[in-house]
CSV table of C-alpha atoms in Angstrom, one decimal:
chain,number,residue,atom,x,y,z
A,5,UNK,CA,30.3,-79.2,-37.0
A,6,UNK,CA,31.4,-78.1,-40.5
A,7,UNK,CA,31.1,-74.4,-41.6
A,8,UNK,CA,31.6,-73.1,-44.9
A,9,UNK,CA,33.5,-70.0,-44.1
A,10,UNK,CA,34.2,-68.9,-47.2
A,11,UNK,CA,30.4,-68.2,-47.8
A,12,UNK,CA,29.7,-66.3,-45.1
A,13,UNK,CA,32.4,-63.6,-46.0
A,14,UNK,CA,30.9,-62.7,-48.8
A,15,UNK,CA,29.1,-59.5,-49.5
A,16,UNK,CA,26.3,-58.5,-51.8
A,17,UNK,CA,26.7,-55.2,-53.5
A,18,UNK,CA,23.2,-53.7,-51.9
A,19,UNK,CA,24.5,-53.8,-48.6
A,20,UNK,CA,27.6,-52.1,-48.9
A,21,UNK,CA,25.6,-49.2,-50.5
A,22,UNK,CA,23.0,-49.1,-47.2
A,23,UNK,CA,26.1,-49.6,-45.4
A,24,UNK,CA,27.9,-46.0,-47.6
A,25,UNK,CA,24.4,-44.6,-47.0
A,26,UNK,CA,24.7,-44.9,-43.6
A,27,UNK,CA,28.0,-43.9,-43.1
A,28,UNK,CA,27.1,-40.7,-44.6
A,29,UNK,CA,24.0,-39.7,-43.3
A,30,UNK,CA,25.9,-40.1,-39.8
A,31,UNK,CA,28.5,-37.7,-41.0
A,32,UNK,CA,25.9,-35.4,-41.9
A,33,UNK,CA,23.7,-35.7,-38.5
A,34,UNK,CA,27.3,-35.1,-36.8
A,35,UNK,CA,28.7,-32.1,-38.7
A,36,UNK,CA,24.9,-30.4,-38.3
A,37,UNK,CA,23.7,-31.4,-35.0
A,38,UNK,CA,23.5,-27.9,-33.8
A,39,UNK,CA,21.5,-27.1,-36.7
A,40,UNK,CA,18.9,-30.2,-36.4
A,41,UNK,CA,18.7,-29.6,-32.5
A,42,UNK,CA,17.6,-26.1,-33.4
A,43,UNK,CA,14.4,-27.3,-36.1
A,44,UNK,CA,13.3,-30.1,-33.8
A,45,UNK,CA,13.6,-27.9,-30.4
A,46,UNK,CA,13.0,-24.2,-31.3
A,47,UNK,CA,14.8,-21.8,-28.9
A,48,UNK,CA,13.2,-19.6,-26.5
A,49,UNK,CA,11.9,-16.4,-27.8
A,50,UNK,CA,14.4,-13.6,-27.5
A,51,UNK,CA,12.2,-11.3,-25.8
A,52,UNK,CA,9.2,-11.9,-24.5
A,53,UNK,CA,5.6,-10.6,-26.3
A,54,UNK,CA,4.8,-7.0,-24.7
A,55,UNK,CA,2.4,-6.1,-22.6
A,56,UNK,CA,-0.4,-3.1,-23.1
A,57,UNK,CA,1.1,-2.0,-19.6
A,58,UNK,CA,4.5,-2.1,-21.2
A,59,UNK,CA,3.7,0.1,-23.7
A,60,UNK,CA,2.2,2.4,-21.0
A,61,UNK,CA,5.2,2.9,-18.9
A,62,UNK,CA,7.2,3.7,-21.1
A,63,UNK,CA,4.8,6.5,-23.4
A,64,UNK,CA,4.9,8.2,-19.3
A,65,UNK,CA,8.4,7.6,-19.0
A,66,UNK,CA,8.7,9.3,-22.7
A,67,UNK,CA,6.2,12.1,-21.7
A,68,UNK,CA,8.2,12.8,-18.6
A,69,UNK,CA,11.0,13.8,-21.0
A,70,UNK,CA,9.5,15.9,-23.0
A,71,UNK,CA,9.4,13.2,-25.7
A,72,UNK,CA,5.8,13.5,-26.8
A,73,UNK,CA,5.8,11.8,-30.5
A,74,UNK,CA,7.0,9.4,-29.2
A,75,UNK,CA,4.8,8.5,-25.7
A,76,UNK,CA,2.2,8.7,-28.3
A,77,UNK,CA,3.3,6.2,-30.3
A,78,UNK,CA,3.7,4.2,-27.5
A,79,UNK,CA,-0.1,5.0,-25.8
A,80,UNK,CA,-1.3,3.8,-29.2
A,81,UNK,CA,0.6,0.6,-29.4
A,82,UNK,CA,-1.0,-0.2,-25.7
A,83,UNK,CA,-4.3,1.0,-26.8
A,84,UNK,CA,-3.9,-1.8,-29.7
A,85,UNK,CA,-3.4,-4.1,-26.7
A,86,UNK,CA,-6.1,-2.9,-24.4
A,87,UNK,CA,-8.9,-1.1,-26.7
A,88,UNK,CA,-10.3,-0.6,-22.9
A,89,UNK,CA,-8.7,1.5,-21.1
A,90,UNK,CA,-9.5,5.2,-20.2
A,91,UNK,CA,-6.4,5.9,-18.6
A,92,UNK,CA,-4.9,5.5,-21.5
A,93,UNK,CA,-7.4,7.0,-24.1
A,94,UNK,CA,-7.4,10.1,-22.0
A,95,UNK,CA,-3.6,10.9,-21.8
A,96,UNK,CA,-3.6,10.0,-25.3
A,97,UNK,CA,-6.0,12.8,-26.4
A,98,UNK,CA,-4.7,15.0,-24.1
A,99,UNK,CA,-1.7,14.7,-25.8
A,100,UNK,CA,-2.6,14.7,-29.2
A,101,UNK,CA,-4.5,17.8,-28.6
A,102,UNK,CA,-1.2,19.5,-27.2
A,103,UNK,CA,0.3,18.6,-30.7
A,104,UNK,CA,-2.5,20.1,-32.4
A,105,UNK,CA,-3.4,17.5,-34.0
A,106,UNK,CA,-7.0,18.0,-32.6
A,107,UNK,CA,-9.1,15.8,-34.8
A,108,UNK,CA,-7.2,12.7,-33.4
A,109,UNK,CA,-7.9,14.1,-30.2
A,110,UNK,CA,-11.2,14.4,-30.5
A,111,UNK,CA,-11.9,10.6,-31.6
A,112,UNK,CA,-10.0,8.9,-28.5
A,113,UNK,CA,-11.5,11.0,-26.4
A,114,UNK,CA,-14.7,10.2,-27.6
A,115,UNK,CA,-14.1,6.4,-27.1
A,116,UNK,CA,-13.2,7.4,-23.3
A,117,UNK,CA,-16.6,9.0,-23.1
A,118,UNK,CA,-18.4,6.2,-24.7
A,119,UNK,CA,-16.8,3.6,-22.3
A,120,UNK,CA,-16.9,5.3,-19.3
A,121,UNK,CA,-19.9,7.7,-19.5
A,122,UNK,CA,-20.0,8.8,-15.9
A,123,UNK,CA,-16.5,9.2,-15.7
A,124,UNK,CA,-15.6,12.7,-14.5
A,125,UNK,CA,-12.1,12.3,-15.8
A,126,UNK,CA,-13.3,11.2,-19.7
A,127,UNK,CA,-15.8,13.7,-20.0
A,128,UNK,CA,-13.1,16.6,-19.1
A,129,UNK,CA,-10.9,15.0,-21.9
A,130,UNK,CA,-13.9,15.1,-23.9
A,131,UNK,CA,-14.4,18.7,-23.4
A,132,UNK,CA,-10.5,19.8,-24.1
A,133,UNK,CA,-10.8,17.8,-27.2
A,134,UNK,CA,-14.1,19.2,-28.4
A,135,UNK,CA,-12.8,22.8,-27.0
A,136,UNK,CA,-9.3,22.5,-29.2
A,137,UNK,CA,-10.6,21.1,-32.3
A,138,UNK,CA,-13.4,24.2,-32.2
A,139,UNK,CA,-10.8,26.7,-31.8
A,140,UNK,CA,-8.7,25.1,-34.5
A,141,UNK,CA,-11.6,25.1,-37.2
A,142,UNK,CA,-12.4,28.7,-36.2
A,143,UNK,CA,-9.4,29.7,-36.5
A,144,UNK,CA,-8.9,28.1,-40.1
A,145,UNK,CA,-12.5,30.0,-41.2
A,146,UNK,CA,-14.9,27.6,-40.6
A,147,UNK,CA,-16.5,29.2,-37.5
A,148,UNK,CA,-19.9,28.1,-38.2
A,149,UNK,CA,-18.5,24.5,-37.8
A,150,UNK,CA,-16.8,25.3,-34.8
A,151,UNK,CA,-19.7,26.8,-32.7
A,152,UNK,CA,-21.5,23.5,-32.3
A,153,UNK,CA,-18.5,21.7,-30.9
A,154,UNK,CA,-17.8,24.7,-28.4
A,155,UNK,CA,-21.4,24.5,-26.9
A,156,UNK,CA,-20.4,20.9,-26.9
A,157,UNK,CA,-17.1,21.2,-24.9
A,158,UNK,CA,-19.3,23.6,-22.5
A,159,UNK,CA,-22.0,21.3,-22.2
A,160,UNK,CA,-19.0,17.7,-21.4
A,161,UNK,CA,-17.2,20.1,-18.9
A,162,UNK,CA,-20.5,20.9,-16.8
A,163,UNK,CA,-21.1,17.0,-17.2
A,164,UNK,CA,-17.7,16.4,-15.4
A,165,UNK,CA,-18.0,19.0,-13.2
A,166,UNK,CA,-21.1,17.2,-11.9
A,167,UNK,CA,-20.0,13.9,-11.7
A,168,UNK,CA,-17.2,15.2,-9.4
A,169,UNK,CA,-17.6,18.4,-8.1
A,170,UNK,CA,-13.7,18.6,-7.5
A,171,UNK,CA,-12.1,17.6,-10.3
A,172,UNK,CA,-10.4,21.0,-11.3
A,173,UNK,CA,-9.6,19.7,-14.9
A,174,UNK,CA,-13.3,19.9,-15.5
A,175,UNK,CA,-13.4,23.6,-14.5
A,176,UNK,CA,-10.1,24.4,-16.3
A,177,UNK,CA,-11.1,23.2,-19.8
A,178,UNK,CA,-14.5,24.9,-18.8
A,179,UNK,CA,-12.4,28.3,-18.1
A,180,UNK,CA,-10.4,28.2,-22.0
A,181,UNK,CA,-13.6,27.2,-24.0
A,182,UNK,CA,-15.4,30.5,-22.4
A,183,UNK,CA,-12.2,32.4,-23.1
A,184,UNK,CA,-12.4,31.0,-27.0
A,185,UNK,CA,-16.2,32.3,-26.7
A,186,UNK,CA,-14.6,36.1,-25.1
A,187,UNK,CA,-16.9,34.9,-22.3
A,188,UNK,CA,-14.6,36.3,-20.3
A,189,UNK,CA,-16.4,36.5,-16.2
A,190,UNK,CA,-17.2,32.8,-16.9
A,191,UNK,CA,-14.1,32.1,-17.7
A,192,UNK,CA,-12.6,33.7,-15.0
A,193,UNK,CA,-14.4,32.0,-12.6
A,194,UNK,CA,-13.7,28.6,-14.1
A,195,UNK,CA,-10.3,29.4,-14.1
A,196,UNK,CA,-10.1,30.4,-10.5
A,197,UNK,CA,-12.8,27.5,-9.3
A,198,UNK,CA,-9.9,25.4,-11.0
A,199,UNK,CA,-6.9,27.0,-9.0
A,200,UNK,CA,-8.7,26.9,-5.7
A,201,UNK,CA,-9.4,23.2,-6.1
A,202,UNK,CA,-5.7,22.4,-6.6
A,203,UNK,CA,-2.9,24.9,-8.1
A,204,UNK,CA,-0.7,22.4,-8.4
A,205,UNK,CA,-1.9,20.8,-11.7
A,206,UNK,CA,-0.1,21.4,-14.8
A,207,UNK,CA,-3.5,22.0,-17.1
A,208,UNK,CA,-4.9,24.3,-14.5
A,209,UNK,CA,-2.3,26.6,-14.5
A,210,UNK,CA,-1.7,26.2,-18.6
A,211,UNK,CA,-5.7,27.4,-18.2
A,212,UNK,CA,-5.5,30.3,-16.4
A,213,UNK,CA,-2.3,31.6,-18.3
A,214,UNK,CA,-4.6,31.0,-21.3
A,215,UNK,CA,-7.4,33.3,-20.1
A,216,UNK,CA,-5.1,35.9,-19.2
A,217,UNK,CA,-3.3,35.3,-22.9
A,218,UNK,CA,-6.4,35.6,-24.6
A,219,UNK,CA,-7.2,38.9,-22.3
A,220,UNK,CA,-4.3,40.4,-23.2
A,221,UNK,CA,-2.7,39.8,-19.9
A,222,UNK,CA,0.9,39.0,-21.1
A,223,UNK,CA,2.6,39.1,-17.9
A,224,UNK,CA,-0.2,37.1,-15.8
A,225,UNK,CA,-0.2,34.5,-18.9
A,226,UNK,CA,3.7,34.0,-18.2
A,227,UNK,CA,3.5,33.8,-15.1
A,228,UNK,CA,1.2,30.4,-14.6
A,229,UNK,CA,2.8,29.3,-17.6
A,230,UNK,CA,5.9,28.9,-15.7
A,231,UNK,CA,3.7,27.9,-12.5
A,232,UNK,CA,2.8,25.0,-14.7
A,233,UNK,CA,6.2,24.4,-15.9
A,234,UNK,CA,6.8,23.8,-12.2
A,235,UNK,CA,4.7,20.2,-12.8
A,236,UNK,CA,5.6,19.4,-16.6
A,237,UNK,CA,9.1,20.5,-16.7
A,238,UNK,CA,9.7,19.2,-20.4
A,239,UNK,CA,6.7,19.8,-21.7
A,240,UNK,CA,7.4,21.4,-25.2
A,241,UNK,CA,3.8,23.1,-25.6
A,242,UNK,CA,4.4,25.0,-22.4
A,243,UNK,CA,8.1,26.6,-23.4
A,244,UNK,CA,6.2,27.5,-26.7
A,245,UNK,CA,3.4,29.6,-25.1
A,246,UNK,CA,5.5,31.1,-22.6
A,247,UNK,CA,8.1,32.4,-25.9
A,248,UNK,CA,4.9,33.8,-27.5
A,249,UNK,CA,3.8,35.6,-24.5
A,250,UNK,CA,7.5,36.8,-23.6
A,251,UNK,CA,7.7,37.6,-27.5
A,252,UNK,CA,4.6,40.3,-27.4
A,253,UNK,CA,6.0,41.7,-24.2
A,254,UNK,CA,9.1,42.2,-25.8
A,255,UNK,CA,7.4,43.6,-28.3
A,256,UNK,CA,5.2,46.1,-26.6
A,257,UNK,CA,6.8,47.1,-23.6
A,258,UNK,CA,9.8,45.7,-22.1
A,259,UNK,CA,12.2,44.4,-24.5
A,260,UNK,CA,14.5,42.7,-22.2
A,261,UNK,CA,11.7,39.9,-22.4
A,262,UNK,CA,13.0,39.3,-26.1
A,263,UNK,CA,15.7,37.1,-25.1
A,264,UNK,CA,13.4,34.7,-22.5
A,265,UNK,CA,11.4,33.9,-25.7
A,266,UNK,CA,14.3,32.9,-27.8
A,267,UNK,CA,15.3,30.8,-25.0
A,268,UNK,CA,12.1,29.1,-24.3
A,269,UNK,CA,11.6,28.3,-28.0
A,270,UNK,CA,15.5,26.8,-27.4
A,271,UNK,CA,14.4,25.0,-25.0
A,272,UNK,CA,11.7,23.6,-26.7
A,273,UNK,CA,13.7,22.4,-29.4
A,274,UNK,CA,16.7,21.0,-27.3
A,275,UNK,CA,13.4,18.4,-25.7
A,276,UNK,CA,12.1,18.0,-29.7
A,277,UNK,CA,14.5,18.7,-32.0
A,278,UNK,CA,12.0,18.1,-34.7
A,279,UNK,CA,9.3,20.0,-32.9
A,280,UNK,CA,8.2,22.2,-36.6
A,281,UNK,CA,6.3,24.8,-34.2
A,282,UNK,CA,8.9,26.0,-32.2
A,283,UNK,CA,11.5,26.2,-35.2
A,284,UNK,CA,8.7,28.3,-37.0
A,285,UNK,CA,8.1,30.2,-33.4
A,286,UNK,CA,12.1,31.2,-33.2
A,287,UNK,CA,12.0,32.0,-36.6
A,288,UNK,CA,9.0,34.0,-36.6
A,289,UNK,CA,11.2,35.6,-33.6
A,290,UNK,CA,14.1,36.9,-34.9
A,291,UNK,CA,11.8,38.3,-37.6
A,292,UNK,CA,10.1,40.3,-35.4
A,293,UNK,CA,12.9,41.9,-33.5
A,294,UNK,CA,15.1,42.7,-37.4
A,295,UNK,CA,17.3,39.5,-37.4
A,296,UNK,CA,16.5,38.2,-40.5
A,297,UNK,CA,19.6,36.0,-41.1
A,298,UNK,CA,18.6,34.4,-37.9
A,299,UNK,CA,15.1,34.0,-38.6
A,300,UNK,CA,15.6,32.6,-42.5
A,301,UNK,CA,17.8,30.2,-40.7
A,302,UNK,CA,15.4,28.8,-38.4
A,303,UNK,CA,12.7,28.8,-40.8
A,304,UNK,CA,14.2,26.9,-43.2
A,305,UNK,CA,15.0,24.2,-40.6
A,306,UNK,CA,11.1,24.4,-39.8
A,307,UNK,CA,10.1,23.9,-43.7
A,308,UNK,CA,13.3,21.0,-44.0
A,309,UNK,CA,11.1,19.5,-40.6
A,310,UNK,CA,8.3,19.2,-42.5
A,311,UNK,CA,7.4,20.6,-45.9
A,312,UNK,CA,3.7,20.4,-45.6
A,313,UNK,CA,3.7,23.0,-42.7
A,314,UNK,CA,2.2,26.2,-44.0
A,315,UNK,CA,3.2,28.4,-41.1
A,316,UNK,CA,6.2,27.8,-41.6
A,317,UNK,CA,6.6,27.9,-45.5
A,318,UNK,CA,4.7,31.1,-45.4
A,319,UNK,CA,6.4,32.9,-42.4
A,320,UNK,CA,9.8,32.0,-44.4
A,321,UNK,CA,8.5,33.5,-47.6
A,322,UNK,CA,7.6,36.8,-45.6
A,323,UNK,CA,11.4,36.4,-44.7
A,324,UNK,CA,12.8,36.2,-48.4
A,325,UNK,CA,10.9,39.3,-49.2
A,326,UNK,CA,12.4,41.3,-46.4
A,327,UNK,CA,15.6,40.3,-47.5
A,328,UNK,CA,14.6,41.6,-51.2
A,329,UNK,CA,15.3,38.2,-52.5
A,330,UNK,CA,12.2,38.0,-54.7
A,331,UNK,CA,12.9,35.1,-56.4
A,332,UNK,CA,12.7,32.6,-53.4
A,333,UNK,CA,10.2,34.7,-51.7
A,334,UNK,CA,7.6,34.2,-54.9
A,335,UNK,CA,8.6,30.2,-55.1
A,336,UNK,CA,8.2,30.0,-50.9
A,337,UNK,CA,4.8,31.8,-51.1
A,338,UNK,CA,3.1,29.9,-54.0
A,339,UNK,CA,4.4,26.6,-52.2
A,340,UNK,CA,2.4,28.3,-48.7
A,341,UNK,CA,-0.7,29.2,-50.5
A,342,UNK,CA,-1.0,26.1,-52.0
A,343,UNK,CA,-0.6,24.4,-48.4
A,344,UNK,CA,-2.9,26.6,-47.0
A,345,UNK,CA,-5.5,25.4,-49.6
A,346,UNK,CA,-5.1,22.2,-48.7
A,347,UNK,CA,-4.8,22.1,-45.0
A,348,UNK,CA,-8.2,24.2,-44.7
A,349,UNK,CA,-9.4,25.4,-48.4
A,350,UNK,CA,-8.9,28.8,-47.5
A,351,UNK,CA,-9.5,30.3,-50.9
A,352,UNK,CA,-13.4,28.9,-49.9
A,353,UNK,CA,-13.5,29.4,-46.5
A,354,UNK,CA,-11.6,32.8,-46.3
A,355,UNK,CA,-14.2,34.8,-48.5
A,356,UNK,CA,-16.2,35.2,-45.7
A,357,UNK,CA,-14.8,34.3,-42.6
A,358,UNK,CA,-11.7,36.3,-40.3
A,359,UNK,CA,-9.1,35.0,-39.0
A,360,UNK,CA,-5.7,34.8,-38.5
A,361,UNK,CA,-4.6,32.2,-40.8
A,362,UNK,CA,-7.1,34.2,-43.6
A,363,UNK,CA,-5.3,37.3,-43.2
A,364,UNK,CA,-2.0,35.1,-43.7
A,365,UNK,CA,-3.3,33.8,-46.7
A,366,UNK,CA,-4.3,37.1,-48.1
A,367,UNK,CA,-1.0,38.6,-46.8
A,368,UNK,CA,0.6,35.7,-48.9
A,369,UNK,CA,-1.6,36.7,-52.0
A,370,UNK,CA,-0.9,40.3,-51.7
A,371,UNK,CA,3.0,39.7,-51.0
A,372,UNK,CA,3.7,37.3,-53.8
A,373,UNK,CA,2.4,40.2,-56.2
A,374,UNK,CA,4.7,42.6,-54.7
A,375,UNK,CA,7.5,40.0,-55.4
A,376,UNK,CA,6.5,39.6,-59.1
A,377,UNK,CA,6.5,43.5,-59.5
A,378,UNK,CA,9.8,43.5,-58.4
A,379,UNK,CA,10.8,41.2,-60.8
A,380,UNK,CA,8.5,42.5,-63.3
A,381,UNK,CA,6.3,39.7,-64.0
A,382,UNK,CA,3.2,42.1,-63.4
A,383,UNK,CA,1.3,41.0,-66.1
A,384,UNK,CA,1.7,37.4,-65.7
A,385,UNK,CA,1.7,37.5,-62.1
A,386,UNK,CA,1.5,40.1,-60.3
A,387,UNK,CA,-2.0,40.8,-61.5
A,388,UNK,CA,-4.0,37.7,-60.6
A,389,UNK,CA,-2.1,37.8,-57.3
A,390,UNK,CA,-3.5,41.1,-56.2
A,391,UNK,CA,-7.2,39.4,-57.7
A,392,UNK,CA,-6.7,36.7,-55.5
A,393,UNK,CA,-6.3,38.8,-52.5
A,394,UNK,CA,-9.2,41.6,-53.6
A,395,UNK,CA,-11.5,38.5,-53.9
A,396,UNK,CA,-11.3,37.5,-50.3
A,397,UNK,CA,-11.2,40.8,-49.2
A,398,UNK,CA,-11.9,43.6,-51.4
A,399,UNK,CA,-11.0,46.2,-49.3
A,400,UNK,CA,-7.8,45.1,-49.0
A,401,UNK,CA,-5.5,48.0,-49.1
A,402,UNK,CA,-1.8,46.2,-49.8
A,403,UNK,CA,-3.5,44.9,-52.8
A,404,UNK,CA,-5.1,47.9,-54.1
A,405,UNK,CA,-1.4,49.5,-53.6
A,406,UNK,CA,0.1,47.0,-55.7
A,407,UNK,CA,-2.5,46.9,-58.6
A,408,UNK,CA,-1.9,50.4,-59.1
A,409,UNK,CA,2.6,49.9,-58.8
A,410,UNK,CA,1.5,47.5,-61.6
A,411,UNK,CA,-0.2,49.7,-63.4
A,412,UNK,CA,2.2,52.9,-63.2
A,413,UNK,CA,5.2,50.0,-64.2
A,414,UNK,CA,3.3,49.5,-67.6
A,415,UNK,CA,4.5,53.3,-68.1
A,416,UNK,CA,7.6,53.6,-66.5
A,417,UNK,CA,9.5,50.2,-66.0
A,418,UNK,CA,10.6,49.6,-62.3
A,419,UNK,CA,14.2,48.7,-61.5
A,420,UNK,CA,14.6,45.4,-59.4
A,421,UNK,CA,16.3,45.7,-56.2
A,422,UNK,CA,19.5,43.7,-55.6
A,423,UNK,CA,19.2,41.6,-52.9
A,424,UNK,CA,21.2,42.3,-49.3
């Protein structure tokens, strides 16, 4: 048979452009297979999707070491997880209440009471929470809010006490919200019902050393807060109460205690080194016992920890004006009443309550004038300074003292000091 070869060979354009096309789309599959393999069959995950339990096991191995920002962080990832689970929203209160951030406290351990109403265990949480937060709000001036949420700590303690009889939590929250109420045979006997059902628990031996704290029993307070030391070895609340307690028996009575409460406020720190109370604790410290370079130091670090903390801010304003320099001392204590103001109003609250932080704030007041008369700005500040103080408490006798070094400088102009 005859074939016309010479046909066959030829070749329309259009086909050798599929046939370029081709070519190059297999070069392109070739040089970025990995690439294509990758789009078309995604890879594994590189770590697998956590777990609430996870997230628990680690916030106890972070608790454990002293670590607590943290184990929070961790308890409220798993609570994200599992919305359910008392364990969980009790150790989380619990711990937000040792960080005094009680109102937080208070609202997860009200969501373990709701879930679990006859659970011995979230009704004690309950009552620590309601207990703290009280004790906070009294002793920011607002007492009359506070007495409510005692009688209510009283009232979820008894609950948990009934619904198990020997759980010693129940009794030892029981024992420190009768000592906030100077009820102090009930809270004795909490305390003690507490330690005979089991001595060996961290919170009922932080409970007892707080009854004998708020007693006035120094020594006893030490001494179960290094019992309960024993069970929470880097717990940073606990060094912090023992270096207050070894700081007022310095203080009054054996002074060799002075260098315990430097060291547990050390070791405080060395667990949290951003742990603002026991920077302003140390601080507060060395002012007590006359080292002021020491203390300015350490309160400065406390104020560079966090600016919004008014403890500290005033406590290193105090410091500036012991070292005569005025200047910082004026700028530190208008920055620490105006934090005071807006952590708990105190220029409203402080008219007619006592407490602590109100005698701070009028300390502040009266203090900032004395630093203005020293840099003889009485007119223009020393003045409504003093007001401010004679406001909240007319009878205030530092203010009255510097109204009338005010008005003796209108006559005879006051040198400044030079600082140290």
């Amino acid at each position: 048979m005859y074939l016309d070869r010479s046909r066959s060979r030829q070749t329309s354009p259009r086909r050798i452009v599929i046939l370029i096309i081709l070519i190059v789309a297999g070069l392109f599959v070739i040089a970025n297979q990995n690439a294509l393999r990758q789009q078309l069959i995604p890879p594994p995950t590189p770590t697998a999707t956590r777990t609430a339990r996870s997230y628990v096991v680690e916030a106890q191995s972070l608790a454990e070491a002293g670590k607590i920002d943290e184990a929070i962080g961790s308890y409220i990832q798993a609570t994200a997880l599992d919305s359910a689970n008392i364990d969980v929203l009790i150790e989380l209160s619990r711990l937000l209440a040792l960080t005094q951030r009680t109102d937080d406290a208070l609202q997860w351990a009200l969501r373990a009471a709701q879930l679990a109403p006859q659970s011995a265990r979230a009704k004690a949480a309950l009552a620590m929470a309601l207990d703290w937060n009280a004790a906070s709000l009294e002793g920011h001036g607002r007492a009359a809010e506070a007495q409510p949420e005692y009688q209510q700590a009283i009232d979820a303690a008894q609950a948990a006490s009934s619904i198990d009889p020997n759980y010693p939590e129940a009794y030892a929250y029981l024992a420190e919200t009768y000592a906030d109420l100077n009820r102090w045979a009930e809270a004795i006997d909490a305390a003690q019902k507490a330690v005979d059902l089991n001595p060996n628990r961290v919170d009922v031996q932080r409970a007892l050393g707080y009854v004998r704290e708020s007693q006035g029993n120094y020594s006893g307070a030490a001494q179960a807060y290094e019992q309960a030391l024993q069970f929470a070895p880097n717990l940073p609340y606990l060094y912090i109460v023992l270096g207050r307690n070894y700081r007022v028996i310095a203080s009054v009575s054996d002074a060799s205690r002075y260098q315990k409460a430097i060291d547990a406020f050390k070791h405080a720190i060395a667990l949290d080194p951003k742990n603002v109370v026991a920077y302003d604790e140390l601080g507060w410290t060395y002012y007590n016992f006359d080292q002021l370079t020491e203390a300015q130091k350490a309160l400065e670090q406390a104020v560079a920890i966090d600016p919004q903390s008014w403890s500290a801010a005033e406590h290193l304003a105090v410091t500036y004006y012991s070292r005569r320099n005025y200047e910082d001392a004026s700028i530190t204590f208008k920055t620490a009443i105006g934090l005071m103001n807006q952590s708990f109003d105190g220029d409203h609250y402080c008219v007619t309550s006592i407490s602590r932080a109100c005698d701070r704030l009028i300390e502040a007041y009266y203090t900032l004038g004395l630093s203005f008369y020293y840099l003889s700005q009485c007119e223009t500040e020393s003045y409504p300074a003093f007001q401010k103080a004679l406001v909240l408490r007319p009878d205030e006798p530092n203010a009255k003292f510097g109204v009338q070094l005010c008005n003796d400088a209108l006559i005879t102009p006051t040198p400044t000091p030079k600082p140290k």
